[in-house]
Coordinates of C-alpha atoms in Angstrom, one line a residue:
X1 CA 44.6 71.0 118.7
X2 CA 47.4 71.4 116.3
X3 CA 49.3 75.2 115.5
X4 CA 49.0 76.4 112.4
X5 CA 51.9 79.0 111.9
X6 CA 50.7 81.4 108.9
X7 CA 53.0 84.0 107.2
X8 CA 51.1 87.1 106.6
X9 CA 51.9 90.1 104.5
X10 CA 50.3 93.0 107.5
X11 CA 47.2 94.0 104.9
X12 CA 44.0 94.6 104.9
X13 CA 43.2 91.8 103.1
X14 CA 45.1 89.2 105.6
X15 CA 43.6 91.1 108.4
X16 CA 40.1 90.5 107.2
X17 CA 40.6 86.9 106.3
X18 CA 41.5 86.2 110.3
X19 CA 38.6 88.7 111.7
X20 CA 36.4 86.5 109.8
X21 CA 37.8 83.2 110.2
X22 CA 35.6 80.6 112.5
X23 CA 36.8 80.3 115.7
X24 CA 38.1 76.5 115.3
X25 CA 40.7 78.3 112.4
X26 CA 41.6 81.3 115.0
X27 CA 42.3 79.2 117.8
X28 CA 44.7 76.7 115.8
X29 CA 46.1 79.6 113.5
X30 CA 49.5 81.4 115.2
X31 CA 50.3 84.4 112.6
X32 CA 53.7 85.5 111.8
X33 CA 52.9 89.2 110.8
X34 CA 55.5 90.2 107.9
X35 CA 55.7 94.4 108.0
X36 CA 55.0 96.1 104.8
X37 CA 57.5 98.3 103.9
X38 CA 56.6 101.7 103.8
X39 CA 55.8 103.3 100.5
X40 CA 58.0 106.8 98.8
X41 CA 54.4 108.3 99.8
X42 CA 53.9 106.7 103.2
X43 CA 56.2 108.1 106.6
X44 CA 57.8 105.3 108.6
X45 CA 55.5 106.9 111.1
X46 CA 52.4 106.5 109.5
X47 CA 53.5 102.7 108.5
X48 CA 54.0 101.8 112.1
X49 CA 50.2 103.5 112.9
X50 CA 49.0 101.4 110.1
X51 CA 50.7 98.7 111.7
X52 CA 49.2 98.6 115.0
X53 CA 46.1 99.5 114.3
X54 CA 45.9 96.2 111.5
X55 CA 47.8 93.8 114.3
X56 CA 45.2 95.3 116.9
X57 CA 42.0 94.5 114.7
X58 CA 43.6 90.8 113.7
X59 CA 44.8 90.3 116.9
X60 CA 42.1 91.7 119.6
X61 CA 42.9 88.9 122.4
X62 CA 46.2 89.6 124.1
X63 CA 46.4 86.0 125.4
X64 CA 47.2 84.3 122.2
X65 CA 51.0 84.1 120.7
X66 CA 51.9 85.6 117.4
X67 CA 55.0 86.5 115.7
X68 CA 56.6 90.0 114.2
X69 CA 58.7 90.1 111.8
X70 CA 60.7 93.6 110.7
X71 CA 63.1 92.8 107.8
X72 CA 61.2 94.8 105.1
X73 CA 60.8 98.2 107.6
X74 CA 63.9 100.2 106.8
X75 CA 65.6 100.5 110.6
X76 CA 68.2 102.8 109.3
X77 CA 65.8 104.8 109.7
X78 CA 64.5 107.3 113.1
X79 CA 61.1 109.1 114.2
X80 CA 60.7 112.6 114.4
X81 CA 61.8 112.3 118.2
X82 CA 64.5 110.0 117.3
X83 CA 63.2 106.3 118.6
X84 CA 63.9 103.7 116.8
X85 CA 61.1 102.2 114.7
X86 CA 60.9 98.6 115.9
X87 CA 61.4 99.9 119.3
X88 CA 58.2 101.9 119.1
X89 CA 56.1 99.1 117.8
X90 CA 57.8 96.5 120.8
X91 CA 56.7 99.3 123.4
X92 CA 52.9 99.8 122.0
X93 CA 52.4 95.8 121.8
X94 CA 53.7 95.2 125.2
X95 CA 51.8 98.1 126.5
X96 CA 48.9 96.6 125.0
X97 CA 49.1 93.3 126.7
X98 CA 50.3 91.6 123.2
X99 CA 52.1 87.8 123.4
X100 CA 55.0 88.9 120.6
X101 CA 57.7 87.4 119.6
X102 CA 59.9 89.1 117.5
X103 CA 61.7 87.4 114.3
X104 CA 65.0 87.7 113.6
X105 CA 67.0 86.4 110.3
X106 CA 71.0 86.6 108.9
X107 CA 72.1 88.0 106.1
X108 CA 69.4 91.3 105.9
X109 CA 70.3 94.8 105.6
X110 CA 73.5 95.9 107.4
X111 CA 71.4 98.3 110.0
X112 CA 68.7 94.9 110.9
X113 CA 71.0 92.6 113.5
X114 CA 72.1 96.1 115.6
X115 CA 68.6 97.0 116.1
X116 CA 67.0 93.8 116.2
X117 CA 69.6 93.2 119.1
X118 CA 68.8 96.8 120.6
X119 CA 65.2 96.2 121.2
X120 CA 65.5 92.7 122.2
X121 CA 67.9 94.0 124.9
X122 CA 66.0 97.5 125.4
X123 CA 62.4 96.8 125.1
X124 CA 59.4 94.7 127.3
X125 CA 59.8 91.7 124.2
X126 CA 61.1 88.8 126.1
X127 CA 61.2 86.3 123.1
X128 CA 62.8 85.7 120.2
X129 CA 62.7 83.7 116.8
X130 CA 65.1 82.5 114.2
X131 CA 63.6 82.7 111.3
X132 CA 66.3 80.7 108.8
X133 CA 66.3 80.5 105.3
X134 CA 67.3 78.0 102.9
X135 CA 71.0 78.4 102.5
X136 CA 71.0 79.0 106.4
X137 CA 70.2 75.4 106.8
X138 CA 72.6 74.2 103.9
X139 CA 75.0 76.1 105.8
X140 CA 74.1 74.4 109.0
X141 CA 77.3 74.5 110.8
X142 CA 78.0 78.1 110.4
X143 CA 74.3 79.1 111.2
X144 CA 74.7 76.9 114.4
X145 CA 77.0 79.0 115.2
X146 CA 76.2 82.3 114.3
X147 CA 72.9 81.4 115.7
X148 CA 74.4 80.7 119.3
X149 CA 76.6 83.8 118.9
X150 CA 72.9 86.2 118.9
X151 CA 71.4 84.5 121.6
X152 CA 74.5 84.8 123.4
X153 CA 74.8 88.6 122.1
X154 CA 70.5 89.0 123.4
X155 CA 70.5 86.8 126.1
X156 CA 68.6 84.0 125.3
X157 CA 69.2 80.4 125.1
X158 CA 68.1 78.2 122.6
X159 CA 65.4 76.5 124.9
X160 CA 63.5 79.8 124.6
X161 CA 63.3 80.4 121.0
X162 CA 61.6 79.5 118.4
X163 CA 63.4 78.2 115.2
X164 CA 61.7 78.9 111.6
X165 CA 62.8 76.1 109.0
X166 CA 62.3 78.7 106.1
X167 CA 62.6 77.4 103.1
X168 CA 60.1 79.5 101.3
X169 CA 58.6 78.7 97.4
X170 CA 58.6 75.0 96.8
X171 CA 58.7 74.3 93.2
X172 CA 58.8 70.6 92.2
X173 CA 60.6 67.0 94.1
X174 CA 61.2 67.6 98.0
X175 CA 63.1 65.1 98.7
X176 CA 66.3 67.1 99.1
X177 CA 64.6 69.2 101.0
X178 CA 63.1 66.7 103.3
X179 CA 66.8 65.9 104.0
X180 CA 68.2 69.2 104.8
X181 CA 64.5 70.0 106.7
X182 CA 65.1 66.4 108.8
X183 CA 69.2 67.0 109.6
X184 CA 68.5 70.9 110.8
X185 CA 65.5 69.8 112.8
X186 CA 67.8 66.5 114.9
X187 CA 70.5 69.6 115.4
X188 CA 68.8 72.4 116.7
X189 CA 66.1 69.8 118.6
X190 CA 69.9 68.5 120.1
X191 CA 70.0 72.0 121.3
X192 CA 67.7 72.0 123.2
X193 CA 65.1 73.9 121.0
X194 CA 61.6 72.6 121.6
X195 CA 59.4 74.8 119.1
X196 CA 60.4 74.0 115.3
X197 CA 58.2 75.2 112.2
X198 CA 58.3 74.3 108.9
X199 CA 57.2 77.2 107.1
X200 CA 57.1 77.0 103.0
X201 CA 54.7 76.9 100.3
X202 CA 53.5 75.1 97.0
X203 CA 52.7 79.1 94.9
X204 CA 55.4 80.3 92.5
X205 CA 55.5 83.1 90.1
X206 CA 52.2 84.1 89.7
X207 CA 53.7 85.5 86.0
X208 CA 54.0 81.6 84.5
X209 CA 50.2 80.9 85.2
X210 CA 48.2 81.4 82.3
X211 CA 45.1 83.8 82.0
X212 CA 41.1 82.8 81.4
X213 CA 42.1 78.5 82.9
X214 CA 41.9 77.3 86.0
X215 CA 45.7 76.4 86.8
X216 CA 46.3 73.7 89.7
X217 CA 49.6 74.3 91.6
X218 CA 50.3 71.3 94.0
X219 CA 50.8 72.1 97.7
X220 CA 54.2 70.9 97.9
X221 CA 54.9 72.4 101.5
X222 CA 52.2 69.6 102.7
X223 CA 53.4 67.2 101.2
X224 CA 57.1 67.7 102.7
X225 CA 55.2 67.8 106.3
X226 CA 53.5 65.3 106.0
X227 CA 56.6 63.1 104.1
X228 CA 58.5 64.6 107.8
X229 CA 55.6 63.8 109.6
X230 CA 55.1 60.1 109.0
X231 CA 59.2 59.4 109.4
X232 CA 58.7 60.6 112.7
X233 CA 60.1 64.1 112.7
X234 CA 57.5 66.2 114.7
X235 CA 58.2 69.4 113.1
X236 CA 55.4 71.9 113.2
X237 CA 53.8 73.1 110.3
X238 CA 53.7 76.7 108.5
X239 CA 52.7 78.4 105.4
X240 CA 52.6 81.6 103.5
X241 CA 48.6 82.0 103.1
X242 CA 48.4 83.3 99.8
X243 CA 51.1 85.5 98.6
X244 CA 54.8 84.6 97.7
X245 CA 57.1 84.8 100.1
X246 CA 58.7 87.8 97.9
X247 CA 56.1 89.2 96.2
X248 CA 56.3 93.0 95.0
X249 CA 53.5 94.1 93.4
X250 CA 54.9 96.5 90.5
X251 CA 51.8 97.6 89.3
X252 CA 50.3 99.1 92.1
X253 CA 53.7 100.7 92.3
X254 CA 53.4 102.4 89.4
X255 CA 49.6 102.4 89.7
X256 CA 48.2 100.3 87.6
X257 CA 45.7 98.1 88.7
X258 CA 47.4 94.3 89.0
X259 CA 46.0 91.6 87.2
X260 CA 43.1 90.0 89.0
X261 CA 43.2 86.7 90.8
X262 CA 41.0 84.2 92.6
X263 CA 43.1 81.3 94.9
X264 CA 41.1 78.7 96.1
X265 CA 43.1 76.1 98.5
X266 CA 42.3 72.0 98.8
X267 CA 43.8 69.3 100.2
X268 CA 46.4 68.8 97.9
X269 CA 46.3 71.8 95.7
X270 CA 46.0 75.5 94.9
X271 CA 43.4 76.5 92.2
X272 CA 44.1 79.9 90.7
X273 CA 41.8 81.8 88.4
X274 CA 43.6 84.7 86.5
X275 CA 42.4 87.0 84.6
X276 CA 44.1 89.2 81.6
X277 CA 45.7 92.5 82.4
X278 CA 42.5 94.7 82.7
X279 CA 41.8 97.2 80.1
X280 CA 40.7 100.9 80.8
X281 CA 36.5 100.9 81.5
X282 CA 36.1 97.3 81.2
X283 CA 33.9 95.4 83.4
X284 CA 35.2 93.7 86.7
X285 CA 36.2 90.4 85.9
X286 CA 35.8 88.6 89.3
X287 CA 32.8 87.6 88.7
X288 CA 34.1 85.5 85.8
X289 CA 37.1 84.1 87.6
X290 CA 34.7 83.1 90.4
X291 CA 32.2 81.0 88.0
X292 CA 35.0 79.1 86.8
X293 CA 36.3 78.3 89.8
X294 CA 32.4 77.2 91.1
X295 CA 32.3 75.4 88.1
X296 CA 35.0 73.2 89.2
X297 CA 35.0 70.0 90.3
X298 CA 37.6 70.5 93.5
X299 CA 35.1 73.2 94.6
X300 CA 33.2 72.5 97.7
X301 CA 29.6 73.2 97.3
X302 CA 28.7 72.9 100.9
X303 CA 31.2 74.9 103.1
X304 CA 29.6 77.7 104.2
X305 CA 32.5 80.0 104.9
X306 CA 33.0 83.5 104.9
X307 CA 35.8 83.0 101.5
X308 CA 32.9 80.5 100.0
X309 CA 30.0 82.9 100.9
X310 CA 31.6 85.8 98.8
X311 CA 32.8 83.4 95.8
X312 CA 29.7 82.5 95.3
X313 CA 28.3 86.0 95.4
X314 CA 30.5 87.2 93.0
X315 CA 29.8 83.7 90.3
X316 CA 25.5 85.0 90.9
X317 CA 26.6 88.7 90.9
X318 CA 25.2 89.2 94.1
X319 CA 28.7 90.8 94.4
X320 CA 29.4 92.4 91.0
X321 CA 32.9 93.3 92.2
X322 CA 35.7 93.1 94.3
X323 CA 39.5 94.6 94.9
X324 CA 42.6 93.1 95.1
X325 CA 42.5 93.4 98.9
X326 CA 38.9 91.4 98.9
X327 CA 40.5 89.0 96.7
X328 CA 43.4 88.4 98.8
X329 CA 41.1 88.1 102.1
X330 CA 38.9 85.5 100.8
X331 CA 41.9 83.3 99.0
X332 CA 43.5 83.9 102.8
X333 CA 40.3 82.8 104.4
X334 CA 39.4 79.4 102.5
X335 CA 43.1 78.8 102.7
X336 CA 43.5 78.9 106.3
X337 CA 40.5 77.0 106.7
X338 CA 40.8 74.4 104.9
X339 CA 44.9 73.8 106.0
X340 CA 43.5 73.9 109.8
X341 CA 40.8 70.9 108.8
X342 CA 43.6 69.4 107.3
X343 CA 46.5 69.6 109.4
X344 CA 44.6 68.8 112.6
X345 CA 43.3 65.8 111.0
X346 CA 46.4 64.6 109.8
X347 CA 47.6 64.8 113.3
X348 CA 45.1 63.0 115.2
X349 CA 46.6 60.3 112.7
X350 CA 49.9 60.6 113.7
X351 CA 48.8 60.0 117.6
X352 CA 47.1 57.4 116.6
X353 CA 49.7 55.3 115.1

């Protein structure tokens, strides 16, 4: 069974998709848990409860791997008795029988490589990932290197991490990037590293959609596998789920309900129902979004699935409403269903050939 490595923005709304994933999609899915950054009205100490407590409800058997990654906590910053943030959620998963390995990219805050190094050095996590990002591998001489200058710094070797071909939002032709993908993945696989991902996606600004269609965004980051794939290069494959790789919801910043959405994954494509910015008192308009997306002719009538179950509760009104969490949960669930089906058929191919 193939792995399925899945960024996911630590939310209620990614934790529920997983919790109610069927078992064939938890057992090829590996997560790679992004932090939320704290809020002005959320402690760092609250954050990290939230934290655990959501990794400990997506994550309830200890055996199975998953990933952590800290760039968006602030680890300038201390608790109240003066440990270090990421240390304190390294100790808790360990303690708690967790398979974590933490994340660690160049070029973040000035604070991030100091502590990422201090708790790789000073806490029960034994593993480590490189998690590089576009201009890392256009850069791939100088991240070689900086990249065996960190392990050297943590002790760890390069046939002990995992590498993260990061290349985030893919918007339009790959075949650059199925260059620069193919020549980082012969050098780092020269190293001696045995675990490389691919991790991108197909979604891009949500803000260029259009409201009240159904817009089809092509899922570019499968495409570049499987282009990778079928030349022979047996990189992994990863995603985002859902949500852009930078996504900052403003409006629940400045509270303001955001705009609602429905995401429906295929094979090839992303389906998104948008609605219009909604209006003080108005009716919920999930209901709406999830007709049209019913009515269309990618949807699948006959998957049974939690994410199809509640789509079509809402396009009945069964379900006369949902928040943005829900939403994000079942777009998160038919997505990592339907990219399991698909990537572990796509590899029996390959063996095949």
């Amino acid at each position: 069974m193939a792995s399925i490595y899945s960024a996911l923005k630590l939310k209620p709304g990614e934790i529920e998709a997983l919790r109610e994933s069927e078992r064939f999609v938890s057992d090829s899915v590996v997560p790679i848990f992004d932090v939320a950054r704290p809020s002005s009205k959320t402690s760092i100490e609250k954050r990290l409860a939230s934290s655990l407590d959501l990794i400990h409800r997506a994550w309830p058997r200890q055996s199975r791997e998953f990933y952590l990654d800290l760039r968006d906590l602030p680890l300038e910053l201390r608790l109240a008795n003066n440990e270090h943030p990421a240390y304190r959620l390294a100790s808790d998963l360990v303690y708690h029988g967790s398979k974590v390995t933490l994340c660690f990219g160049f070029d973040r805050d000035s604070h991030y490589e100091d502590a990422i190094s201090s708790v790789i050095l000073n806490s029960p996590i034994t593993k480590v990932a490189l998690r590089l990002q576009l201009y890392d591998l256009k850069l791939l001489d100088d991240t070689v290197d900086k990249s065996r200058g960190f392990l050297g710094r943590v002790g760890r070797s390069f046939q002990s991490t995992t590498v993260f071909l990061d290349l985030a939002c893919i918007d339009g032709a790959t075949d650059d990037l199925a260059a620069i993908t193919e020549r980082a993945y012969t050098r780092f696989q020269r190293l001696g590293v045995t675990k490389i991902v691919l991790l991108a996606t197909g979604m891009w600004d949500w803000s260029k959609l259009k409201p009240k269609v159904i817009s089809r965004v092509p899922r570019n980051e499968i495409k570049l596998w499987e282009f990778l794939r079928r030349k022979g290069v047996a990189v992994s494959f990863g995603d985002y789920g859902v949500i852009l790789p930078s996504y900052v919801d403003l409006n629940f910043q400045f509270n303001s309900p955001p705009t609602p959405k429905l995401l429906y994954a295929t094979m090839g494509s992303w389906l998104v129902a948008k609605g219009e910015k909604p209006q003080k008192g108005e009716n919920s308009q999930y209901p709406r979004l999830a007709q049209s997306l019913v009515a269309s002719t990618e949807f699948r009538q006959n998957d049974l699935g939690w994410g199809h179950d509640r789509i079509r509760d809402l396009a009945t009104y069964e379900l006369k409403t949902i928040g943005p969490a829900k939403a994000v949960a079942i777009g998160t669930s038919i997505h990592l269903d339907v990219t399991a089906r698909n990537i572990n058929y796509l590899e029996r191919q390959f063996a095949e050939v």
